[in-house]
Amino acid sequence: MKKLFLLIMIYCFGAVYGQRSDFFIFKESEVYSLFNFMETAAKMPGTSSTYRKYIDGKLSGDKDFQKLVGDFKSMDFNESITRQDYPKGRMYMKSYLTLLIVNTLKSKDLDDFNERITGILPINEQMQVYQTLKNVQPYFRQFVWNENESKIKKQIDDLKKYNAVSSELFLKFNHFYKSSWDQHIPFYVTLYPIPGKSGNTTATPHGNALCVGSMTDSNDTVGTLGVTMHEMCHILYNEQSREVQEEQETYFKQNKSRYAKLAYSYFNEAMATALGNGYAYKVLNKGVLDTQEWYNNPTIALFAKAIYPLTEKYLEENKAIDKDFIDEAIKKFEQTFPDSLYEYAPNFNTLNLYTEELEGNYIFDALFTYFSANNVRVSSPMKNISQSSKLQEADSSFIMLLDKNQKENLDELKKVFPEIKGIQYNQSIQNISFIDAKNRMIIILFINKKEDLAPAFEKLAKHKSINKDQLIQY
């Protein structure tokens, strides 16, 4: 019966869409794997904690290597090119990081990579990237690549055996999303090695590049393909036409539930999980759903499983996401997370932070130690913050880090938030948190010195949620 299920699924896909087998180009890339090695060593978001521990175990005491990590981390690749004509809730953007990574996958070596990225960064920054990677390459080869390249190649050969089914899943998901992705543009799937048999793996989408971490001593081909489909779904969602994005955002905004905004912020990740880790895995695994956890974030994992039955029904009926689907997804979110309106963690999924002078990477290091998030932006300084269009218009949650001129900045915030007009500044206040008139979570943290930042986030994680009966939390 399991074999029959797989054959039926393949036949149905082929009958509806026609057969192709070249949507995915599976490959290894030393240049990308080297780049990810440095991202991981620098503790950048979206990297594997297992891989980081491995690198630290080998190189934490090497001062020359740690200097190279510091040099790499000092470079800011997160600046983005944003399309202002797309819905604000979707934030259609391309970061310099995406442009760099797409080129790593297509480069035969570091010199080729350096040539390809000319014009993306200022030339001095480009050469800093190139020289840092060149200097760290001997470490990477010694501790990762030399021993594991052949293992990654073997895993890639196993993935290629599923090319026909993977391509049909792409066609089905592309239709479900009503995405504009052109069938003539392939996806480059690059496996990068994480030494070991088990642990935390990560994957990220960039342009038409799907970067998937794989444990070198494991052999979970179906699981790896499910993750690959998950990352592809993010690209399909992002590449919906402006009209489709506006249509779906309207459905979320028209819904009367107070949970609609939170459901919208998690919709992209939950859909990718339901489709990739749920449906695709089931098809590839001969009709058997994955019984393990689908995602390492409980909100995303539970939301994905809550909407899975509806998702499977729509796919089997060859239907695309519509208003009824979105309304039902919002209902499922509300039923699954009834307390989420006042909880810090889910409200931080889409987040804007303001600071007077704390540096962005320093803030990210502290925040991501205690919380995960899908979209985080840092703005500074706080002067005239009451006139900020972002503060007045954005639907996200906000954290105001009063790390300087605390009384003056609190008075400035009172111009925007009438809820706090009656609060008088004193040095004992640490946290003011509330839901404003626009149903946004607003957190004001008083930071006396930069070393107070991590403990402040730790305290938020410990308290978990707002006491809605008071403004000053502690």
mmCIF file of C-alpha atoms in Angstrom, residues 353 358-359 362-367 370 399 401 445 447-459:
data_model
loop_
_atom_site.group_PDB
_atom_site.id
_atom_site.type_symbol
_atom_site.label_atom_id
_atom_site.label_comp_id
_atom_site.label_asym_id
_atom_site.label_seq_id
_atom_site.Cartn_x
_atom_site.Cartn_y
_atom_site.Cartn_z
ATOM 1 C CA LEU A 353 14.222 47.845 17.832
ATOM 2 C CA LEU A 358 24.084 50.281 20.822
ATOM 3 C CA GLU A 359 25.548 48.517 17.773
ATOM 4 C CA TYR A 362 25.721 43.448 19.623
ATOM 5 C CA ILE A 363 21.925 43.679 19.939
ATOM 6 C CA PHE A 364 21.393 40.650 17.674
ATOM 7 C CA ASP A 365 23.825 38.517 19.692
ATOM 8 C CA ALA A 366 21.952 39.280 22.906
ATOM 9 C CA LEU A 367 18.440 38.961 21.436
ATOM 10 C CA TYR A 370 16.963 34.060 24.159
ATOM 11 C CA ILE A 399 11.455 47.285 21.659
ATOM 12 C CA LEU A 401 16.219 50.412 24.274
ATOM 13 C CA LEU A 445 13.761 48.636 28.391
ATOM 14 C CA ILE A 447 19.649 49.966 29.754
ATOM 15 C CA ASN A 448 22.195 51.760 31.930
ATOM 16 C CA LYS A 449 25.281 50.200 30.326
ATOM 17 C CA LYS A 450 25.702 47.891 27.337
ATOM 18 C CA GLU A 451 26.415 44.890 29.573
ATOM 19 C CA ASP A 452 22.826 45.189 30.875
ATOM 20 C CA LEU A 453 21.358 44.247 27.486
ATOM 21 C CA ALA A 454 21.695 40.456 27.590
ATOM 22 C CA PRO A 455 20.345 40.214 31.169
ATOM 23 C CA ALA A 456 17.409 42.406 30.084
ATOM 24 C CA PHE A 457 16.490 39.965 27.304
ATOM 25 C CA GLU A 458 17.057 37.044 29.664
ATOM 26 C CA LYS A 459 14.566 38.586 32.072
#
